[in-house]
Amino acid sequence: MSFDAAALRARFPIFAGRETRLAYLDSGASAQTPDAVLDAVRTFETSRRANVKRGVHALAEAATEAYATARGRVAAYLSAPSEETIFTAGCTAAINLVAHAFGATLGPGDEIVVSDLEHHSNLVPWQMLAARTGATLRFLDVDGEGRIVPAKFAARTKLVALAHVSNVTGAILDVPAIVAEAKAVGARVLLDGAQRAPHGPLDAPGLGVDFYAISGHKTFAPHGVGALWMKAELIEALPPFLGGGEMIARVTREGFVPARGPAKFEAGTPPIGAAIGLGAACAWLAGLDWPAIAAHEMRLTQRLLDGLAAVPGARVLGPKGLQARAPVVSFDLEGAHPHDVCQIMDRFGVALRGGHHCAQPLHARFDLAGSTRASLALYCEDADIDLFFDGLAEAKRVLT
Ligand code: PMP
């Protein structure tokens, strides 16, 4: 396998046939979609579209098979068994699922540990759970480089729910340290992998955690889908979250017996086409040369970090170096509002995100209302970074 950035980028139709370059540096919000995914969704919608599981006609069987194949592909990407891989409506939905299913086992005096850098998707569900059950939330500190600081947990700690990769600072969590402390007190660990999954296949079970949530639309797949890996023993033991069709083995007037396996947590008709798209994305990604892509993404990240370090008044919110860092770079430009920075840079064809990035407690920790974020994916090239600095120079000239 040889790595060819331009050939990889050419797989993404959104970049084709433009008069001016689209420097898409907002992949942390939603990544673009390659032809392999679009083709898979189109094939399903045009030749296999039917509801899954219950049908006995040929089309329904083909749809059911395609859905099962997609599950297997997502599971393989996470190095997890299919029987432990649940399709959800997204990463937020996956975390809410755990907050309800695992949350049903919590009560007053129990503790859930999060951190100050969590995306609101991995914070608000736990705040809601605490309000429902009387459990309490504890926050791990974040250091000056935007890294979660591991700590000892208490016997009352039942769950530790943290971002594997911060969507603001790009810091990669010290998972072994967190898992060691959690296991020492028998706490379960959930990782929010929304920002990790787009950067290559991973071994979720091998991390020693109990739950791993990913987002489809950040992993080059359609919107409205995500996945949750959950250990089989937990699938078996935890109560279902949503009730309805497909999640039951049997229903009587008096009650129901839940289905076994992932179906227990997949009430109603799932986002079938989108799930097939996610399966296609995972299969496509699994075949790429990740050491080369990671080196490429990190080289571009280094360019961003070096360039920003040379801009007076620019402050990077994450690690200054590449160690344990993902290609997400947020910064504050002194005296300039992030929205204004984004708007000016948009004129250069540079797509960025400005604001709190659904991480208000983290910005409060840095004494900021918001920041400007560049988030990279495998289709980014040097030309995107060049445009970024052209646009930033203009933003600085106009705004500061
Ligand atoms: N967690 C993190 C770290 C995220 O960046 C995001 C998306 N911004 C989410 C969770 C939410 O994911 P989804 O859009 O799939 O619900």
Coordinates of C-alpha atoms and ligand atoms in Angstrom, one line a residue:
M1 CA 0.0 0.0 0.0
S2 CA 1.4 3.4 -0.9
F3 CA 0.0 6.7 0.3
D4 CA -1.2 9.2 -2.2
A5 CA -3.0 12.2 -0.6
A6 CA -4.4 13.5 -3.9
A7 CA -5.8 10.1 -4.9
L8 CA -7.4 9.8 -1.5
R9 CA -9.0 13.2 -1.7
A10 CA -10.3 12.3 -5.2
R11 CA -12.5 9.7 -3.6
F12 CA -14.6 12.5 -2.1
P13 CA -17.0 13.9 -4.7
I14 CA -17.5 17.1 -2.7
F15 CA -14.1 18.3 -3.6
A16 CA -14.5 17.6 -7.3
G17 CA -15.1 20.2 -10.0
R18 CA -14.8 23.3 -7.9
E19 CA -13.6 26.6 -9.3
T20 CA -11.8 27.4 -6.1
R21 CA -10.4 25.0 -3.5
L22 CA -12.5 24.0 -0.5
A23 CA -10.2 23.9 2.4
Y24 CA -12.5 21.8 4.6
L25 CA -11.1 22.0 8.1
D26 CA -14.3 21.2 9.9
S27 CA -14.2 17.4 9.8
G28 CA -14.5 17.3 13.6
A29 CA -18.1 18.6 13.1
S30 CA -18.9 16.3 10.2
A31 CA -16.4 14.6 7.9
Q32 CA -17.0 14.4 4.2
T33 CA -18.2 11.2 2.5
P34 CA -16.2 9.1 0.0
D35 CA -17.7 7.4 -3.1
A36 CA -17.4 4.0 -1.4
V37 CA -20.0 5.1 1.2
L38 CA -22.2 6.9 -1.3
D39 CA -22.2 3.9 -3.6
A40 CA -23.2 1.6 -0.8
V41 CA -26.1 3.7 0.3
R42 CA -27.3 4.2 -3.2
T43 CA -27.1 0.4 -3.9
F44 CA -29.1 -0.2 -0.8
E45 CA -31.7 2.4 -1.5
T46 CA -32.1 1.4 -5.2
S47 CA -31.9 -2.3 -5.1
R48 CA -32.3 -3.6 -1.5
R49 CA -34.5 -1.1 0.3
A50 CA -36.9 -2.7 2.6
N51 CA -37.4 -2.9 6.4
V52 CA -35.1 -5.3 8.3
K53 CA -35.5 -8.3 10.4
R54 CA -39.2 -9.1 10.1
G55 CA -39.8 -9.5 6.4
V56 CA -39.9 -12.8 4.7
H57 CA -39.8 -11.6 1.1
A58 CA -36.6 -11.6 -0.9
L59 CA -36.0 -7.8 -0.6
A60 CA -36.5 -7.8 3.1
E61 CA -34.0 -10.6 3.4
A62 CA -31.5 -8.8 1.3
A63 CA -31.9 -5.7 3.4
T64 CA -31.5 -7.7 6.6
E65 CA -28.4 -9.3 5.3
A66 CA -26.9 -5.9 4.3
Y67 CA -27.7 -4.5 7.7
A68 CA -26.0 -7.5 9.4
T69 CA -23.0 -7.1 7.1
A70 CA -22.8 -3.4 8.1
R71 CA -22.8 -4.4 11.7
G72 CA -20.0 -6.8 11.2
R73 CA -17.9 -4.1 9.4
V74 CA -18.4 -1.6 12.2
A75 CA -17.6 -4.3 14.8
A76 CA -14.5 -5.2 12.9
Y77 CA -13.4 -1.6 12.8
L78 CA -13.7 -1.5 16.6
S79 CA -12.1 -5.0 16.9
A80 CA -15.3 -6.0 18.7
P81 CA -17.8 -8.9 18.1
S82 CA -20.9 -8.2 16.1
E83 CA -23.0 -9.4 19.0
E84 CA -21.6 -6.5 21.1
T85 CA -22.0 -3.8 18.5
I86 CA -25.2 -1.7 18.7
F87 CA -26.4 0.7 16.0
T88 CA -27.6 4.0 17.4
A89 CA -28.7 7.3 16.0
G90 CA -25.3 8.8 16.7
C91 CA -22.7 9.2 19.4
T92 CA -25.1 11.4 21.5
A93 CA -27.7 8.7 21.3
A94 CA -25.2 6.0 22.2
I95 CA -24.2 7.9 25.4
N96 CA -27.8 8.5 26.3
L97 CA -28.5 4.8 25.9
V98 CA -25.8 4.0 28.4
A99 CA -27.0 6.8 30.7
H100 CA -30.5 5.2 30.8
A101 CA -29.5 1.5 30.7
F102 CA -26.5 1.6 33.0
G103 CA -28.0 4.6 34.8
A104 CA -30.9 2.4 35.9
T105 CA -28.5 0.6 38.2
L106 CA -27.4 3.8 40.0
G107 CA -28.8 5.5 43.0
P108 CA -28.1 8.2 45.7
G109 CA -24.5 8.1 46.9
D110 CA -23.2 6.6 43.6
E111 CA -20.7 8.7 41.6
I112 CA -20.2 9.3 37.9
V113 CA -16.9 10.8 36.8
V114 CA -16.6 13.0 33.8
S115 CA -14.1 15.8 33.0
D116 CA -14.1 19.5 32.3
L117 CA -13.4 19.0 28.7
E118 CA -16.4 16.8 27.8
H119 CA -18.5 17.6 24.8
H120 CA -22.0 18.4 26.1
S121 CA -23.1 15.0 24.7
N122 CA -21.0 13.3 27.3
L123 CA -22.0 15.7 30.1
V124 CA -25.6 16.6 29.9
P125 CA -26.9 13.0 29.8
W126 CA -25.0 12.4 33.1
Q127 CA -26.3 15.6 34.6
M128 CA -29.8 14.4 33.7
L129 CA -29.0 11.0 35.2
A130 CA -27.8 12.6 38.4
A131 CA -31.0 14.6 38.7
R132 CA -33.0 11.4 38.1
T133 CA -31.2 9.1 40.5
G134 CA -29.6 11.2 43.1
A135 CA -26.1 10.1 42.0
T136 CA -23.4 12.8 41.9
L137 CA -21.0 14.0 39.3
R138 CA -17.3 14.5 39.8
F139 CA -15.2 16.4 37.4
L140 CA -11.6 15.4 36.6
D141 CA -9.4 18.5 36.1
V142 CA -8.0 19.5 32.7
D143 CA -4.4 20.8 32.6
G144 CA -3.1 23.9 30.8
E145 CA -2.5 21.9 27.6
G146 CA -6.1 20.7 27.6
R147 CA -5.4 17.2 28.9
I148 CA -7.6 15.3 31.4
V149 CA -5.6 14.7 34.6
P150 CA -6.1 11.1 35.8
A151 CA -7.0 10.8 39.5
K152 CA -7.8 8.1 42.0
F153 CA -11.5 7.1 42.2
A154 CA -13.7 6.3 45.2
A155 CA -15.5 3.1 46.0
R156 CA -18.7 4.9 45.2
T157 CA -17.5 5.7 41.7
K158 CA -19.6 3.5 39.4
L159 CA -18.8 4.9 36.0
V160 CA -16.1 7.0 34.4
A161 CA -17.2 8.6 31.2
L162 CA -14.6 10.5 29.2
A163 CA -13.7 11.7 25.7
H164 CA -11.1 9.4 24.1
V165 CA -10.1 12.5 22.1
S166 CA -11.1 16.0 22.9
N167 CA -13.1 17.8 20.2
V168 CA -11.5 21.1 21.3
T169 CA -8.0 20.4 22.4
G170 CA -7.3 17.3 20.3
A171 CA -5.7 15.7 23.4
I172 CA -5.8 11.9 23.5
L173 CA -6.8 10.5 26.8
D174 CA -4.3 8.5 28.9
V175 CA -6.6 5.5 28.7
P176 CA -4.4 3.0 30.6
A177 CA -4.1 5.3 33.6
I178 CA -7.9 5.9 33.7
V179 CA -8.7 2.2 33.2
A180 CA -6.2 1.2 35.9
E181 CA -7.8 3.6 38.4
A182 CA -11.3 2.6 37.4
K183 CA -10.7 -1.1 37.7
A184 CA -9.1 -0.6 41.1
V185 CA -12.5 0.5 42.5
G186 CA -14.6 -1.7 40.2
A187 CA -16.0 1.2 38.1
R188 CA -17.1 0.9 34.5
V189 CA -15.5 3.0 31.8
L190 CA -17.2 4.6 28.8
L191 CA -15.2 6.3 26.1
D192 CA -16.7 8.9 23.8
G193 CA -14.8 8.0 20.7
A194 CA -16.5 10.5 18.3
Q195 CA -13.2 12.2 17.6
R196 CA -11.1 9.1 17.7
A197 CA -12.9 6.9 15.2
P198 CA -12.2 9.0 12.1
H199 CA -8.5 8.5 12.6
G200 CA -8.2 4.8 12.0
P201 CA -9.4 1.4 13.2
L202 CA -9.1 0.7 16.9
D203 CA -9.4 -2.0 19.5
A204 CA -12.2 -0.9 21.8
P205 CA -12.2 -4.1 23.9
G206 CA -8.4 -4.1 24.1
L207 CA -8.5 -0.7 25.8
G208 CA -10.0 -2.3 28.8
V209 CA -13.2 -0.2 28.8
D210 CA -16.8 -1.3 29.0
F211 CA -18.6 1.0 26.5
Y212 CA -17.3 2.8 23.4
A213 CA -19.4 5.2 21.4
I214 CA -18.7 6.5 17.9
S215 CA -20.5 8.9 15.5
G216 CA -21.3 8.0 11.9
H217 CA -21.2 11.4 10.4
K218 CA -17.7 12.1 11.8
T219 CA -16.5 8.8 10.5
F220 CA -17.2 9.6 6.8
A221 CA -20.7 8.1 6.9
P222 CA -24.2 9.6 6.7
H223 CA -25.8 11.6 9.4
G224 CA -28.2 10.0 11.8
V225 CA -26.2 6.9 12.7
G226 CA -23.6 5.9 15.2
A227 CA -22.5 2.8 17.1
L228 CA -22.0 1.7 20.6
W229 CA -19.8 -1.2 21.6
M230 CA -20.9 -2.7 24.9
K231 CA -19.6 -5.9 26.6
A232 CA -21.9 -8.9 26.2
E233 CA -22.3 -9.3 29.9
L234 CA -23.7 -5.7 30.1
I235 CA -25.9 -6.2 27.1
E236 CA -27.3 -9.2 29.0
A237 CA -27.6 -7.5 32.4
L238 CA -28.8 -4.0 31.6
P239 CA -32.4 -3.1 31.0
P240 CA -33.4 -1.8 27.6
F241 CA -33.6 2.0 27.1
L242 CA -36.2 2.6 24.4
G243 CA -39.2 0.2 24.0
G244 CA -40.9 -0.7 20.8
G245 CA -40.7 -3.0 17.9
E246 CA -37.5 -5.1 17.2
M247 CA -36.3 -5.0 20.8
I248 CA -38.5 -7.8 22.2
A249 CA -38.5 -11.5 22.2
R250 CA -42.2 -11.7 23.2
V251 CA -44.9 -9.3 24.2
T252 CA -48.1 -10.1 26.2
R253 CA -50.7 -7.8 27.7
E254 CA -48.8 -8.1 31.0
G255 CA -45.4 -7.2 29.7
F256 CA -42.5 -8.1 27.4
V257 CA -39.4 -10.2 27.3
P258 CA -36.5 -8.2 25.8
A259 CA -34.6 -9.5 22.8
R260 CA -31.1 -10.7 23.4
G261 CA -28.0 -9.1 21.9
P262 CA -27.8 -5.7 20.2
A263 CA -31.4 -5.9 19.2
K264 CA -32.3 -5.3 22.8
F265 CA -31.1 -1.7 22.4
E266 CA -32.3 -1.1 18.8
A267 CA -36.0 -0.3 19.3
G268 CA -37.9 0.6 16.1
T269 CA -36.8 0.7 12.6
P270 CA -33.1 1.5 12.6
P271 CA -31.5 4.1 10.2
I272 CA -30.8 1.2 7.8
G273 CA -29.3 3.1 4.8
A274 CA -27.1 5.2 7.1
A275 CA -26.0 2.1 9.0
I276 CA -25.0 0.4 5.7
G277 CA -23.1 3.6 4.9
L278 CA -21.3 3.4 8.2
G279 CA -20.5 -0.2 7.5
A280 CA -19.1 0.8 4.1
A281 CA -17.1 3.6 5.7
C282 CA -15.6 1.3 8.2
A283 CA -14.7 -1.3 5.6
W284 CA -13.2 1.3 3.3
L285 CA -11.2 2.9 6.2
A286 CA -10.0 -0.5 7.3
G287 CA -8.2 -1.0 4.0
L288 CA -6.2 2.2 4.1
D289 CA -2.6 2.7 5.1
W290 CA -3.1 4.2 8.5
P291 CA 0.5 4.7 9.5
A292 CA 1.0 6.8 6.4
I293 CA -2.3 8.7 7.0
A294 CA -1.5 9.4 10.6
A295 CA 2.0 10.7 9.6
H296 CA 0.3 12.9 7.0
E297 CA -2.3 14.2 9.4
M298 CA 0.3 14.9 12.1
R299 CA 2.6 16.7 9.7
L300 CA -0.2 19.0 8.7
T301 CA -1.1 19.4 12.4
Q302 CA 2.5 20.4 13.1
R303 CA 2.3 23.0 10.4
L304 CA -0.8 24.4 12.1
L305 CA 0.9 24.5 15.5
D306 CA 4.1 26.0 14.2
G307 CA 2.2 28.6 12.1
L308 CA 0.0 29.6 15.0
A309 CA 2.9 29.8 17.4
A310 CA 4.3 32.5 15.1
V311 CA 1.1 34.6 15.1
P312 CA 1.2 37.3 17.8
G313 CA -2.0 37.1 19.9
A314 CA -2.9 33.5 18.9
R315 CA -3.1 31.0 21.7
V316 CA -3.6 27.3 21.0
L317 CA -5.9 25.6 23.5
G318 CA -4.4 22.1 23.3
P319 CA -1.1 20.4 23.5
K320 CA 1.7 22.4 21.8
G321 CA 3.4 19.3 20.5
L322 CA 2.2 16.2 18.6
Q323 CA 2.5 13.6 21.4
A324 CA -0.8 12.0 22.3
R325 CA -2.6 14.5 20.1
A326 CA -5.2 14.2 17.3
P327 CA -5.4 16.6 14.4
V328 CA -7.8 19.0 16.0
V329 CA -6.4 22.5 16.7
S330 CA -8.4 25.2 18.5
F331 CA -7.1 28.6 19.1
D332 CA -8.0 32.0 20.5
L333 CA -7.0 35.1 18.5
E334 CA -6.8 37.9 21.0
G335 CA -9.3 40.6 20.3
A336 CA -11.2 38.7 17.6
H337 CA -14.5 36.9 17.9
P338 CA -14.3 33.3 16.6
H339 CA -17.3 33.9 14.4
D340 CA -15.7 36.8 12.8
V341 CA -12.5 34.9 12.2
C342 CA -14.5 32.0 10.6
Q343 CA -16.4 34.4 8.4
I344 CA -13.3 36.1 7.1
M345 CA -11.5 32.8 6.5
D346 CA -14.6 31.4 4.8
R347 CA -13.9 34.0 2.0
F348 CA -10.7 32.1 1.4
G349 CA -12.6 28.9 1.1
V350 CA -11.5 27.8 4.5
A351 CA -14.3 26.0 6.5
L352 CA -13.7 26.2 10.2
R353 CA -15.8 26.1 13.3
G354 CA -16.0 29.0 15.8
G355 CA -17.8 29.1 19.2
H356 CA -17.8 26.9 22.2
H357 CA -17.9 23.6 20.2
C358 CA -20.4 22.2 22.7
A359 CA -17.8 22.4 25.4
Q360 CA -18.7 25.4 27.5
P361 CA -17.2 24.2 30.8
L362 CA -13.8 23.7 29.0
H363 CA -13.9 27.2 27.6
A364 CA -14.9 28.6 31.0
R365 CA -11.8 26.8 32.3
F366 CA -9.7 28.7 29.8
D367 CA -11.6 32.0 30.5
L368 CA -13.0 32.1 27.0
A369 CA -16.5 32.2 25.6
G370 CA -15.3 30.3 22.5
S371 CA -12.5 29.5 20.2
T372 CA -11.8 28.9 16.5
R373 CA -11.2 25.2 15.5
A374 CA -9.4 23.6 12.6
S375 CA -10.0 19.9 12.5
L376 CA -8.3 17.7 9.9
A377 CA -9.2 14.5 8.2
L378 CA -7.4 12.2 5.8
Y379 CA -8.3 14.3 2.7
C380 CA -6.6 17.4 3.9
E381 CA -3.5 18.6 2.1
D382 CA -0.8 21.3 2.4
A383 CA -2.8 23.5 0.1
D384 CA -5.5 23.6 2.9
I385 CA -3.0 24.7 5.4
D386 CA -1.6 27.4 3.1
L387 CA -5.2 28.8 2.6
F388 CA -5.7 28.6 6.4
F389 CA -2.7 30.9 7.0
D390 CA -3.7 33.2 4.1
G391 CA -7.1 33.6 5.7
L392 CA -5.8 34.0 9.2
A393 CA -3.4 36.8 8.2
E394 CA -6.4 38.6 6.7
A395 CA -8.6 37.9 9.8
K396 CA -5.8 39.3 12.0
R397 CA -5.3 42.4 9.8
V398 CA -9.1 43.2 9.8
L399 CA -10.0 42.2 13.3
T400 CA -7.1 43.0 15.6
Ligands
PMP1 N1 -18.7 13.7 21.4 C1 -17.8 14.4 20.8 C2 -16.4 14.5 21.4 C3 -18.1 15.1 19.7 O1 -17.2 15.9 19.1 C4 -19.4 15.1 19.2 C5 -19.9 15.8 17.9 N2 -19.5 17.2 17.9 C6 -20.3 14.2 19.8 C7 -19.9 13.6 21.0 C8 -21.7 14.1 19.3 O2 -21.8 13.2 18.3 P1 -23.1 13.0 17.4 O3 -23.2 14.2 16.5 O4 -22.9 11.7 16.6 O5 -24.3 12.9 18.3

